[in-house]
């Protein structure tokens, strides 16, 4: 049995919590640090230092939610742009988590991000999956980690690339100068993105984007790296793209598909483009 799974059962904490303290070196096996994937052996001496967990006074907030699908295990929500997924410094009260606590009974009290399986940036709209309890969250988080979920986005990008489709496999890590940003770096984490041009306009194009990994700001970084930043992205845009007015990055998560680990059904969820992106494209002259 993996040590993160073993500790979760023994100390009654979530597997993600156990994985974090293992990575921080707070778990010693036979006086040595190990990885979360280490398999426990008979006779192992395990020493665990449990840090005091961050306690947030999570307050329910009556924020309307657009529920696409609901069953006993999870919800699929169409998150609007401008809504943070979970509380963080500067915004503890007006997030998706606060809305979930108001509208639903999320049995995930041991986590500061109850129900959250994966994330979307604040100004990215679209589909997000939320678990109804800790056990479901852990199982479905593993599904995302093992890349068993198909995720597709619509992006409005600046430029007129020569290619119609491109596969990007450049590693992503912290920007060497601006540590608040991510960048394509040699020693970063492997990231894979496929970008397909759907429609071309004057130095702007609509793209279908499929991600095979889930790195922070992955699509925004890869588009910027190609010289085709997403319209409205003030962090990763360039001088020319930033002259085009759009109130947020034009990125919309429109497709999620996976095999449900509980019912064994193939689940496919697909929604239309957001209204603000539709209106923006409607104002442009098409080239094709």
Coordinates of C-alpha atoms in Angstrom, one line a residue, residues 10-177:
X10 CA -4.2 5.5 10.1
X11 CA -4.4 9.2 11.1
X12 CA -7.8 10.0 9.6
X13 CA -6.6 12.8 7.3
X14 CA -7.2 13.2 3.6
X15 CA -4.8 11.6 1.2
X16 CA -3.9 14.9 -0.3
X17 CA -3.0 16.2 3.2
X18 CA -0.8 13.2 3.8
X19 CA 0.8 13.6 0.4
X20 CA 1.6 17.3 1.2
X21 CA 3.3 16.5 4.6
X22 CA 5.3 13.7 3.0
X23 CA 6.6 16.1 0.3
X24 CA 7.5 18.6 3.0
X25 CA 9.7 16.0 4.7
X26 CA 7.5 15.7 7.7
X27 CA 7.2 11.9 7.3
X28 CA 10.3 9.7 7.9
X29 CA 10.4 6.0 7.1
X30 CA 13.3 4.3 8.9
X31 CA 14.8 7.8 9.5
X32 CA 14.6 8.7 5.8
X33 CA 12.3 10.9 3.7
X34 CA 10.2 9.2 1.1
X35 CA 7.9 10.0 -1.8
X36 CA 4.1 9.7 -1.5
X37 CA 4.3 6.7 -3.9
X38 CA 6.5 4.7 -1.5
X39 CA 5.0 1.3 -0.7
X40 CA 4.9 0.5 3.0
X41 CA 6.7 -2.7 4.1
X42 CA 6.2 -4.9 7.1
X43 CA 8.6 -3.7 9.9
X44 CA 8.9 -0.1 8.6
X45 CA 9.3 2.5 11.3
X46 CA 7.2 5.5 10.4
X47 CA 7.5 8.9 12.1
X48 CA 4.9 11.5 11.3
X49 CA 5.0 15.2 12.4
X50 CA 1.5 16.6 11.8
X51 CA 1.5 20.4 11.4
X52 CA -1.3 22.5 12.7
X53 CA -3.8 22.7 9.8
X54 CA -4.8 26.1 8.4
X55 CA -8.2 26.9 9.7
X56 CA -10.4 29.1 7.6
X57 CA -13.8 30.3 8.8
X58 CA -15.5 29.5 5.5
X59 CA -18.7 31.4 5.2
X60 CA -21.6 30.4 3.0
X61 CA -22.4 33.0 0.3
X62 CA -25.6 33.3 -1.7
X63 CA -24.0 33.4 -5.1
X64 CA -26.1 31.9 -7.9
X65 CA -24.7 28.8 -9.6
X66 CA -25.4 27.4 -13.0
X67 CA -25.7 23.7 -12.4
X68 CA -25.2 21.6 -15.6
X69 CA -25.5 18.2 -13.9
X70 CA -25.9 16.7 -10.4
X71 CA -25.9 13.2 -9.0
X72 CA -25.2 11.8 -5.5
X73 CA -21.4 12.0 -6.0
X74 CA -20.6 15.3 -7.8
X75 CA -21.8 18.4 -9.6
X76 CA -20.8 19.9 -12.9
X77 CA -21.0 23.7 -12.8
X78 CA -20.6 26.3 -15.5
X79 CA -18.4 28.8 -13.7
X80 CA -18.7 32.4 -14.8
X81 CA -15.6 34.5 -15.4
X82 CA -14.7 36.7 -12.4
X83 CA -15.5 34.0 -9.8
X84 CA -12.5 32.6 -7.8
X85 CA -12.7 28.9 -7.2
X86 CA -11.5 28.9 -3.6
X87 CA -10.7 31.3 -0.8
X88 CA -7.3 32.9 -0.8
X89 CA -5.7 36.0 0.7
X90 CA -7.7 39.0 -0.4
X91 CA -10.8 37.1 -1.1
X92 CA -12.2 34.7 1.6
X93 CA -15.9 35.2 1.1
X94 CA -16.9 35.5 -2.5
X95 CA -15.7 32.3 -4.2
X96 CA -17.2 29.1 -5.7
X97 CA -16.5 27.3 -2.4
X98 CA -18.5 29.9 -0.4
X99 CA -21.4 29.4 -2.9
X100 CA -21.2 25.7 -2.6
X101 CA -21.4 25.8 1.1
X102 CA -24.6 27.9 0.8
X103 CA -26.4 25.8 -1.8
X104 CA -25.2 22.2 -0.9
X105 CA -24.1 20.0 2.0
X106 CA -20.4 19.4 1.1
X107 CA -19.1 16.8 3.5
X108 CA -15.4 17.7 3.2
X109 CA -14.7 19.5 6.5
X110 CA -11.0 18.5 6.7
X111 CA -10.1 20.5 3.7
X112 CA -9.8 24.2 3.2
X113 CA -11.1 23.7 -0.3
X114 CA -14.1 21.5 0.2
X115 CA -15.3 19.7 -2.9
X116 CA -12.7 21.1 -5.2
X117 CA -11.3 18.5 -7.6
X118 CA -9.6 20.8 -10.1
X119 CA -9.4 24.5 -10.8
X120 CA -10.1 27.2 -13.4
X121 CA -8.5 30.6 -13.2
X122 CA -10.7 33.4 -11.9
X123 CA -11.2 34.9 -15.3
X124 CA -11.6 31.6 -17.2
X125 CA -15.3 30.6 -17.6
X126 CA -16.7 27.1 -18.1
X127 CA -17.1 23.6 -16.8
X128 CA -15.8 22.6 -13.4
X129 CA -16.4 19.4 -11.5
X130 CA -17.1 19.5 -7.7
X131 CA -17.2 16.5 -5.4
X132 CA -19.9 16.2 -2.7
X133 CA -17.6 14.6 -0.1
X134 CA -14.0 13.9 0.7
X135 CA -13.9 10.4 -0.5
X136 CA -15.4 11.4 -3.9
X137 CA -13.0 14.3 -4.1
X138 CA -10.0 12.1 -3.5
X139 CA -11.0 9.5 -6.1
X140 CA -11.9 12.0 -8.7
X141 CA -8.7 14.1 -8.0
X142 CA -6.8 10.9 -8.7
X143 CA -8.7 10.6 -12.0
X144 CA -7.4 14.1 -13.0
X145 CA -3.9 13.3 -11.8
X146 CA -3.8 10.1 -13.9
X147 CA -4.9 12.1 -17.0
X148 CA -8.1 10.2 -17.4
X149 CA -10.2 13.3 -18.1
X150 CA -10.6 14.9 -21.5
X151 CA -10.6 18.7 -21.2
X152 CA -11.2 21.1 -24.0
X153 CA -11.4 24.8 -24.2
X154 CA -12.3 27.6 -26.6
X155 CA -9.8 30.4 -26.8
X156 CA -9.7 33.6 -28.8
X157 CA -6.1 34.3 -29.6
X158 CA -4.1 37.1 -31.3
X159 CA -2.2 36.5 -34.5
X160 CA -2.4 34.7 -37.8
X161 CA -0.3 31.5 -37.4
X162 CA 0.9 29.6 -40.5
X163 CA -0.3 26.3 -38.9
X164 CA -3.9 25.1 -38.6
X165 CA -3.0 22.7 -35.8
X166 CA 0.0 22.4 -33.5
X167 CA 1.0 20.2 -30.6
X168 CA 3.0 22.0 -27.9
X169 CA 5.1 19.9 -25.4
X170 CA 7.2 22.5 -23.7
X171 CA 7.8 22.3 -20.0
X172 CA 6.3 24.9 -17.7
X173 CA 7.7 26.3 -14.4
X174 CA 8.0 29.6 -12.5
X175 CA 9.1 32.6 -14.5
X176 CA 12.8 33.1 -13.8
X177 CA 12.3 36.9 -13.0

